[in-house]
């Protein structure tokens, strides 16, 4: 009951804070015509101030699309990864020597938060998310999502496990947990704030990170006491200190990142479609949610599917690690469609927008631009 109350408080307080702190202005740069980043041809594409559209005009200089693994690919985010590793090393060392579960919980919470923040700062370097959503707003969203985790996802999953059973729980976990993570971003969107596609990506990542922090901290309490959910009967992880530490470190770096990648994908798809198409984009937004929910459930169900077949289970467990880079690539593909013009050629080429829809405009002077098509390009403030 105490955890449920804490979850409710975090959900309400975090959502209220995120709403009160919501940005009221436009992101940078403003609308204009820029060299088309999705093409090597000499043409321009319309940037509407929030994301790339489908209108293109011939002429102008080809876009400089940057080089791989250069520009803003590397940066201070690496230091946050190192900080997470240091915290986990120090905290788990203390836990091994003392057996204090609260030490493990605090270590998991801080280490998970730092690693999630490292990824967010990496994405920020590619998309300039700070233009449309501030760190304090992200903290509020993450806290609200952590509260939703404790209040909604934890209780619903526990009820399903206690009733229909673990197999049903792994089949429905995608719907339950992805729905929980999208709860706060969708409420804020419905309240009329954070509608910029990049703000949506920021909220999705923050919500996923909040969920990951709450879930990882919960596991820090349940693994040592052998009360964590068991997929195939018996103990999920041996409660000795070495096994628990290994499981937590694996969760921080290889398992929990899927949470913010899944939610980031769903928000990147939904916010872009709603921005460009309005209500007509809802079907695509729902399809994006269904995609990540199904992948999430298949990921968990693959464990219960091979109970009693240890060799197959081990092989699937190894193959599942390919899901992390695969989900990153899907997230990147959708997120980069909103990369601002002033960052094109300054980020890694892997983050350059590609496969954008194209509709040729025949107007001599594009609407909303002071530069005739084929004679120049729009302007953008420096970052």
GROMACS .gro file of C-alpha atoms in nm:
model
  383
    1UNK     CA    1   0.000   0.000   0.000
    2UNK     CA    2   0.282   0.241   0.087
    3UNK     CA    3   0.445   0.196  -0.256
    4UNK     CA    4   0.111   0.254  -0.426
    5UNK     CA    5   0.060   0.579  -0.235
    6UNK     CA    6   0.411   0.694  -0.324
    7UNK     CA    7   0.337   0.612  -0.687
    8UNK     CA    8   0.015   0.816  -0.683
    9UNK     CA    9   0.192   1.116  -0.528
   10UNK     CA   10   0.476   1.104  -0.780
   11UNK     CA   11   0.235   1.067  -1.073
   12UNK     CA   12   0.016   1.362  -0.974
   13UNK     CA   13   0.296   1.590  -0.856
   14UNK     CA   14   0.521   1.515  -1.153
   15UNK     CA   15   0.246   1.563  -1.411
   16UNK     CA   16   0.134   1.889  -1.248
   17UNK     CA   17   0.492   2.019  -1.239
   18UNK     CA   18   0.553   1.924  -1.603
   19UNK     CA   19   0.234   2.102  -1.703
   20UNK     CA   20   0.316   2.418  -1.506
   21UNK     CA   21   0.669   2.424  -1.648
   22UNK     CA   22   0.556   2.356  -2.005
   23UNK     CA   23   0.722   2.573  -2.272
   24UNK     CA   24   0.504   2.841  -2.428
   25UNK     CA   25   0.730   2.947  -2.716
   26UNK     CA   26   0.843   2.804  -3.047
   27UNK     CA   27   1.159   2.598  -3.089
   28UNK     CA   28   1.447   2.718  -3.305
   29UNK     CA   29   1.507   2.767  -3.591
   30UNK     CA   30   1.207   2.923  -3.761
   31UNK     CA   31   1.035   2.799  -4.073
   32UNK     CA   32   1.220   2.827  -4.404
   33UNK     CA   33   1.370   2.648  -4.702
   34UNK     CA   34   1.697   2.460  -4.661
   35UNK     CA   35   1.910   2.218  -4.866
   36UNK     CA   36   1.724   1.886  -4.859
   37UNK     CA   37   1.909   1.666  -4.605
   38UNK     CA   38   1.750   1.346  -4.739
   39UNK     CA   39   1.888   1.388  -5.090
   40UNK     CA   40   2.218   1.441  -5.269
   41UNK     CA   41   2.036   1.638  -5.541
   42UNK     CA   42   2.043   2.017  -5.568
   43UNK     CA   43   1.708   2.095  -5.413
   44UNK     CA   44   1.550   2.253  -5.108
   45UNK     CA   45   1.304   2.118  -4.854
   46UNK     CA   46   1.060   2.298  -4.629
   47UNK     CA   47   1.132   2.308  -4.255
   48UNK     CA   48   0.817   2.426  -4.077
   49UNK     CA   49   0.993   2.527  -3.755
   50UNK     CA   50   0.940   2.189  -3.588
   51UNK     CA   51   1.004   1.915  -3.843
   52UNK     CA   52   1.074   1.850  -4.210
   53UNK     CA   53   0.773   1.844  -4.442
   54UNK     CA   54   0.720   1.688  -4.784
   55UNK     CA   55   0.749   2.003  -4.997
   56UNK     CA   56   1.064   2.032  -5.211
   57UNK     CA   57   1.180   2.269  -5.483
   58UNK     CA   58   1.459   2.218  -5.733
   59UNK     CA   59   1.768   2.435  -5.719
   60UNK     CA   60   2.022   2.557  -5.470
   61UNK     CA   61   2.324   2.372  -5.340
   62UNK     CA   62   2.315   2.004  -5.237
   63UNK     CA   63   2.303   1.948  -4.863
   64UNK     CA   64   2.624   1.872  -4.674
   65UNK     CA   65   2.511   1.564  -4.485
   66UNK     CA   66   2.813   1.526  -4.259
   67UNK     CA   67   3.038   1.230  -4.191
   68UNK     CA   68   2.985   0.916  -3.988
   69UNK     CA   69   3.090   0.919  -3.623
   70UNK     CA   70   3.205   1.278  -3.639
   71UNK     CA   71   3.074   1.614  -3.536
   72UNK     CA   72   2.833   1.578  -3.247
   73UNK     CA   73   2.842   1.199  -3.222
   74UNK     CA   74   3.095   1.202  -2.939
   75UNK     CA   75   3.056   1.441  -2.650
   76UNK     CA   76   3.004   1.493  -2.276
   77UNK     CA   77   2.745   1.215  -2.269
   78UNK     CA   78   3.037   0.970  -2.252
   79UNK     CA   79   3.125   1.116  -1.913
   80UNK     CA   80   2.776   1.038  -1.782
   81UNK     CA   81   2.819   0.675  -1.891
   82UNK     CA   82   3.147   0.663  -1.701
   83UNK     CA   83   2.980   0.819  -1.396
   84UNK     CA   84   2.711   0.551  -1.406
   85UNK     CA   85   2.976   0.278  -1.421
   86UNK     CA   86   3.166   0.430  -1.128
   87UNK     CA   87   2.852   0.453  -0.914
   88UNK     CA   88   2.758   0.094  -0.990
   89UNK     CA   89   3.111  -0.032  -0.918
   90UNK     CA   90   3.134   0.153  -0.587
   91UNK     CA   91   2.781   0.074  -0.473
   92UNK     CA   92   2.786  -0.295  -0.563
   93UNK     CA   93   3.124  -0.333  -0.391
   94UNK     CA   94   2.973  -0.195  -0.070
   95UNK     CA   95   2.669  -0.420  -0.114
   96UNK     CA   96   2.888  -0.729  -0.155
   97UNK     CA   97   3.065  -0.654   0.171
   98UNK     CA   98   2.766  -0.542   0.379
   99UNK     CA   99   2.465  -0.713   0.224
  100UNK     CA  100   2.263  -0.394   0.278
  101UNK     CA  101   1.979  -0.402   0.025
  102UNK     CA  102   1.918  -0.028   0.064
  103UNK     CA  103   2.270   0.033  -0.065
  104UNK     CA  104   2.195  -0.178  -0.371
  105UNK     CA  105   1.866   0.006  -0.426
  106UNK     CA  106   2.027   0.350  -0.403
  107UNK     CA  107   2.309   0.236  -0.632
  108UNK     CA  108   2.063   0.101  -0.888
  109UNK     CA  109   1.854   0.417  -0.878
  110UNK     CA  110   2.147   0.655  -0.926
  111UNK     CA  111   2.332   0.433  -1.175
  112UNK     CA  112   2.019   0.383  -1.387
  113UNK     CA  113   1.936   0.754  -1.380
  114UNK     CA  114   2.289   0.850  -1.487
  115UNK     CA  115   2.294   0.602  -1.773
  116UNK     CA  116   1.953   0.717  -1.893
  117UNK     CA  117   2.068   1.079  -1.873
  118UNK     CA  118   2.377   0.989  -2.076
  119UNK     CA  119   2.161   0.859  -2.359
  120UNK     CA  120   1.936   1.162  -2.341
  121UNK     CA  121   2.235   1.397  -2.370
  122UNK     CA  122   2.356   1.196  -2.668
  123UNK     CA  123   2.022   1.240  -2.845
  124UNK     CA  124   2.017   1.607  -2.748
  125UNK     CA  125   2.341   1.659  -2.938
  126UNK     CA  126   2.175   1.525  -3.250
  127UNK     CA  127   1.835   1.696  -3.219
  128UNK     CA  128   1.888   2.007  -3.001
  129UNK     CA  129   1.613   1.893  -2.764
  130UNK     CA  130   1.711   2.164  -2.516
  131UNK     CA  131   1.547   2.415  -2.751
  132UNK     CA  132   1.203   2.273  -2.684
  133UNK     CA  133   1.218   2.100  -2.345
  134UNK     CA  134   1.433   2.183  -2.043
  135UNK     CA  135   1.599   1.941  -1.799
  136UNK     CA  136   1.371   2.044  -1.513
  137UNK     CA  137   1.068   1.952  -1.724
  138UNK     CA  138   1.226   1.615  -1.803
  139UNK     CA  139   1.280   1.546  -1.433
  140UNK     CA  140   0.913   1.618  -1.367
  141UNK     CA  141   0.806   1.380  -1.646
  142UNK     CA  142   1.047   1.109  -1.529
  143UNK     CA  143   0.916   1.139  -1.171
  144UNK     CA  144   0.556   1.118  -1.293
  145UNK     CA  145   0.639   0.812  -1.504
  146UNK     CA  146   0.813   0.648  -1.208
  147UNK     CA  147   0.495   0.708  -1.010
  148UNK     CA  148   0.284   0.555  -1.287
  149UNK     CA  149   0.515   0.252  -1.279
  150UNK     CA  150   0.454   0.196  -0.908
  151UNK     CA  151   0.084   0.279  -0.921
  152UNK     CA  152  -0.030   0.121  -1.248
  153UNK     CA  153   0.217  -0.117  -1.414
  154UNK     CA  154   0.342  -0.286  -1.096
  155UNK     CA  155  -0.008  -0.352  -0.963
  156UNK     CA  156  -0.158  -0.464  -1.295
  157UNK     CA  157   0.132  -0.699  -1.368
  158UNK     CA  158   0.114  -0.842  -1.014
  159UNK     CA  159  -0.260  -0.899  -1.051
  160UNK     CA  160  -0.214  -1.081  -1.384
  161UNK     CA  161   0.069  -1.297  -1.246
  162UNK     CA  162  -0.136  -1.388  -0.939
  163UNK     CA  163  -0.443  -1.466  -1.152
  164UNK     CA  164  -0.404  -1.589  -1.510
  165UNK     CA  165  -0.034  -1.657  -1.453
  166UNK     CA  166   0.312  -1.563  -1.574
  167UNK     CA  167   0.257  -1.670  -1.936
  168UNK     CA  168  -0.039  -1.437  -1.967
  169UNK     CA  169   0.157  -1.163  -1.794
  170UNK     CA  170   0.442  -1.186  -2.046
  171UNK     CA  171   0.190  -1.175  -2.331
  172UNK     CA  172   0.020  -0.862  -2.198
  173UNK     CA  173   0.326  -0.687  -2.055
  174UNK     CA  174   0.377  -0.481  -2.370
  175UNK     CA  175   0.029  -0.332  -2.354
  176UNK     CA  176   0.050  -0.272  -1.978
  177UNK     CA  177   0.396  -0.121  -1.957
  178UNK     CA  178   0.401   0.072  -2.285
  179UNK     CA  179   0.059   0.212  -2.203
  180UNK     CA  180   0.185   0.314  -1.860
  181UNK     CA  181   0.490   0.490  -2.004
  182UNK     CA  182   0.279   0.681  -2.256
  183UNK     CA  183   0.028   0.790  -1.994
  184UNK     CA  184   0.208   1.107  -1.883
  185UNK     CA  185   0.320   1.228  -2.229
  186UNK     CA  186  -0.032   1.180  -2.368
  187UNK     CA  187  -0.193   1.363  -2.077
  188UNK     CA  188   0.043   1.657  -2.128
  189UNK     CA  189  -0.027   1.655  -2.502
  190UNK     CA  190  -0.402   1.654  -2.434
  191UNK     CA  191  -0.353   1.955  -2.206
  192UNK     CA  192  -0.210   2.143  -2.502
  193UNK     CA  193   0.161   2.148  -2.425
  194UNK     CA  194   0.480   1.979  -2.551
  195UNK     CA  195   0.335   1.945  -2.901
  196UNK     CA  196   0.661   2.003  -3.088
  197UNK     CA  197   0.782   1.669  -3.233
  198UNK     CA  198   1.121   1.708  -3.064
  199UNK     CA  199   0.949   1.785  -2.733
  200UNK     CA  200   0.751   1.463  -2.780
  201UNK     CA  201   1.074   1.269  -2.827
  202UNK     CA  202   1.215   1.431  -2.513
  203UNK     CA  203   0.905   1.339  -2.313
  204UNK     CA  204   0.912   0.983  -2.445
  205UNK     CA  205   1.273   0.934  -2.343
  206UNK     CA  206   1.217   1.094  -2.002
  207UNK     CA  207   0.911   0.879  -1.937
  208UNK     CA  208   1.097   0.563  -2.038
  209UNK     CA  209   1.390   0.657  -1.816
  210UNK     CA  210   1.158   0.721  -1.522
  211UNK     CA  211   1.000   0.379  -1.573
  212UNK     CA  212   1.342   0.212  -1.599
  213UNK     CA  213   1.466   0.379  -1.279
  214UNK     CA  214   1.159   0.273  -1.081
  215UNK     CA  215   1.160  -0.084  -1.213
  216UNK     CA  216   1.535  -0.133  -1.163
  217UNK     CA  217   1.510  -0.001  -0.806
  218UNK     CA  218   1.225  -0.241  -0.736
  219UNK     CA  219   1.435  -0.532  -0.859
  220UNK     CA  220   1.709  -0.426  -0.617
  221UNK     CA  221   1.469  -0.513  -0.335
  222UNK     CA  222   1.310  -0.826  -0.483
  223UNK     CA  223   1.613  -1.009  -0.625
  224UNK     CA  224   1.803  -1.049  -0.293
  225UNK     CA  225   1.490  -1.189  -0.127
  226UNK     CA  226   1.400  -1.416  -0.423
  227UNK     CA  227   1.061  -1.246  -0.458
  228UNK     CA  228   1.110  -1.119  -0.814
  229UNK     CA  229   0.874  -1.264  -1.077
  230UNK     CA  230   0.986  -1.607  -1.196
  231UNK     CA  231   0.931  -1.689  -1.561
  232UNK     CA  232   0.989  -2.064  -1.539
  233UNK     CA  233   0.926  -2.149  -1.175
  234UNK     CA  234   1.174  -2.143  -0.891
  235UNK     CA  235   1.396  -1.840  -0.830
  236UNK     CA  236   1.444  -1.589  -1.109
  237UNK     CA  237   1.800  -1.518  -0.992
  238UNK     CA  238   2.002  -1.680  -0.716
  239UNK     CA  239   1.984  -1.446  -0.413
  240UNK     CA  240   2.360  -1.456  -0.347
  241UNK     CA  241   2.531  -1.117  -0.377
  242UNK     CA  242   2.732  -1.201  -0.688
  243UNK     CA  243   2.430  -1.314  -0.889
  244UNK     CA  244   2.218  -1.020  -0.778
  245UNK     CA  245   2.489  -0.768  -0.868
  246UNK     CA  246   2.539  -0.928  -1.210
  247UNK     CA  247   2.165  -0.919  -1.277
  248UNK     CA  248   2.137  -0.553  -1.177
  249UNK     CA  249   2.434  -0.440  -1.384
  250UNK     CA  250   2.297  -0.632  -1.682
  251UNK     CA  251   1.959  -0.468  -1.629
  252UNK     CA  252   2.104  -0.117  -1.616
  253UNK     CA  253   2.315  -0.141  -1.931
  254UNK     CA  254   2.144  -0.404  -2.149
  255UNK     CA  255   1.779  -0.448  -2.045
  256UNK     CA  256   1.628  -0.126  -1.914
  257UNK     CA  257   1.747   0.093  -2.207
  258UNK     CA  258   1.484  -0.086  -2.414
  259UNK     CA  259   1.220   0.094  -2.207
  260UNK     CA  260   1.320   0.441  -2.317
  261UNK     CA  261   1.391   0.327  -2.672
  262UNK     CA  262   1.043   0.174  -2.705
  263UNK     CA  263   0.870   0.480  -2.565
  264UNK     CA  264   1.096   0.707  -2.768
  265UNK     CA  265   0.995   0.523  -3.087
  266UNK     CA  266   0.624   0.547  -3.008
  267UNK     CA  267   0.647   0.920  -2.932
  268UNK     CA  268   0.870   0.996  -3.231
  269UNK     CA  269   0.613   0.834  -3.461
  270UNK     CA  270   0.302   0.976  -3.295
  271UNK     CA  271   0.418   1.334  -3.238
  272UNK     CA  272   0.551   1.372  -3.594
  273UNK     CA  273   0.235   1.230  -3.753
  274UNK     CA  274   0.006   1.440  -3.535
  275UNK     CA  275   0.212   1.750  -3.611
  276UNK     CA  276   0.207   1.698  -3.987
  277UNK     CA  277  -0.138   1.542  -4.035
  278UNK     CA  278  -0.344   1.632  -3.730
  279UNK     CA  279  -0.611   1.377  -3.643
  280UNK     CA  280  -0.543   1.194  -3.968
  281UNK     CA  281  -0.214   1.082  -3.815
  282UNK     CA  282  -0.385   0.895  -3.531
  283UNK     CA  283  -0.395   0.562  -3.714
  284UNK     CA  284  -0.020   0.575  -3.769
  285UNK     CA  285   0.035   0.680  -3.407
  286UNK     CA  286  -0.166   0.381  -3.285
  287UNK     CA  287   0.030   0.155  -3.520
  288UNK     CA  288   0.355   0.285  -3.369
  289UNK     CA  289   0.230   0.207  -3.020
  290UNK     CA  290   0.117  -0.140  -3.131
  291UNK     CA  291   0.460  -0.203  -3.283
  292UNK     CA  292   0.652  -0.137  -2.962
  293UNK     CA  293   0.392  -0.314  -2.746
  294UNK     CA  294   0.411  -0.630  -2.956
  295UNK     CA  295   0.792  -0.628  -2.965
  296UNK     CA  296   0.796  -0.576  -2.587
  297UNK     CA  297   0.561  -0.869  -2.526
  298UNK     CA  298   0.749  -1.096  -2.767
  299UNK     CA  299   1.072  -1.010  -2.585
  300UNK     CA  300   0.931  -1.122  -2.249
  301UNK     CA  301   0.730  -1.414  -2.389
  302UNK     CA  302   1.044  -1.560  -2.546
  303UNK     CA  303   1.154  -1.652  -2.192
  304UNK     CA  304   0.844  -1.849  -2.092
  305UNK     CA  305   0.824  -2.008  -2.437
  306UNK     CA  306   1.138  -2.213  -2.373
  307UNK     CA  307   1.089  -2.322  -2.014
  308UNK     CA  308   1.216  -2.679  -1.990
  309UNK     CA  309   1.449  -2.630  -2.287
  310UNK     CA  310   1.762  -2.475  -2.133
  311UNK     CA  311   1.974  -2.487  -2.449
  312UNK     CA  312   1.711  -2.312  -2.659
  313UNK     CA  313   1.643  -2.065  -2.378
  314UNK     CA  314   2.013  -1.978  -2.358
  315UNK     CA  315   2.037  -1.931  -2.734
  316UNK     CA  316   1.732  -1.704  -2.738
  317UNK     CA  317   1.871  -1.512  -2.443
  318UNK     CA  318   2.188  -1.437  -2.636
  319UNK     CA  319   1.998  -1.346  -2.954
  320UNK     CA  320   1.778  -1.106  -2.758
  321UNK     CA  321   2.073  -0.874  -2.708
  322UNK     CA  322   2.046  -0.791  -3.077
  323UNK     CA  323   1.715  -0.625  -2.990
  324UNK     CA  324   1.894  -0.333  -2.822
  325UNK     CA  325   2.085  -0.207  -3.130
  326UNK     CA  326   1.785  -0.289  -3.350
  327UNK     CA  327   1.556  -0.072  -3.139
  328UNK     CA  328   1.815   0.204  -3.137
  329UNK     CA  329   1.824   0.202  -3.517
  330UNK     CA  330   1.445   0.220  -3.537
  331UNK     CA  331   1.439   0.504  -3.285
  332UNK     CA  332   1.708   0.692  -3.474
  333UNK     CA  333   1.527   0.649  -3.806
  334UNK     CA  334   1.214   0.818  -3.673
  335UNK     CA  335   1.378   1.074  -3.445
  336UNK     CA  336   1.615   1.212  -3.707
  337UNK     CA  337   1.323   1.323  -3.927
  338UNK     CA  338   1.301   1.618  -3.688
  339UNK     CA  339   1.671   1.706  -3.679
  340UNK     CA  340   1.696   2.088  -3.706
  341UNK     CA  341   1.854   2.239  -4.020
  342UNK     CA  342   2.139   2.404  -3.830
  343UNK     CA  343   2.264   2.065  -3.712
  344UNK     CA  344   2.270   1.900  -4.053
  345UNK     CA  345   2.635   1.825  -4.143
  346UNK     CA  346   2.736   1.897  -3.785
  347UNK     CA  347   2.610   1.564  -3.652
  348UNK     CA  348   2.701   1.211  -3.750
  349UNK     CA  349   2.571   1.119  -4.096
  350UNK     CA  350   2.382   0.834  -3.934
  351UNK     CA  351   2.151   1.098  -3.783
  352UNK     CA  352   2.091   1.284  -4.111
  353UNK     CA  353   1.721   1.268  -4.210
  354UNK     CA  354   1.650   1.009  -4.479
  355UNK     CA  355   1.355   0.871  -4.673
  356UNK     CA  356   1.146   1.184  -4.619
  357UNK     CA  357   0.822   1.206  -4.822
  358UNK     CA  358   0.859   1.425  -5.129
  359UNK     CA  359   0.609   1.653  -5.303
  360UNK     CA  360   0.755   1.887  -5.564
  361UNK     CA  361   0.639   2.248  -5.539
  362UNK     CA  362   0.629   2.448  -5.862
  363UNK     CA  363   0.593   2.793  -5.708
  364UNK     CA  364   0.870   3.038  -5.800
  365UNK     CA  365   0.894   3.177  -5.449
  366UNK     CA  366   0.815   2.928  -5.173
  367UNK     CA  367   0.552   3.044  -4.927
  368UNK     CA  368   0.700   3.157  -4.597
  369UNK     CA  369   1.047   3.226  -4.740
  370UNK     CA  370   1.213   3.545  -4.862
  371UNK     CA  371   1.446   3.344  -5.084
  372UNK     CA  372   1.324   3.236  -5.430
  373UNK     CA  373   1.356   2.865  -5.499
  374UNK     CA  374   1.688   2.772  -5.653
  375UNK     CA  375   1.873   3.090  -5.554
  376UNK     CA  376   1.965   3.030  -5.194
  377UNK     CA  377   1.847   2.884  -4.868
  378UNK     CA  378   1.676   2.974  -4.547
  379UNK     CA  379   1.871   3.094  -4.249
  380UNK     CA  380   1.904   2.939  -3.906
  381UNK     CA  381   2.054   3.067  -3.582
  382UNK     CA  382   2.381   2.917  -3.470
  383UNK     CA  383   2.380   2.666  -3.188
   0.00000   0.00000   0.00000
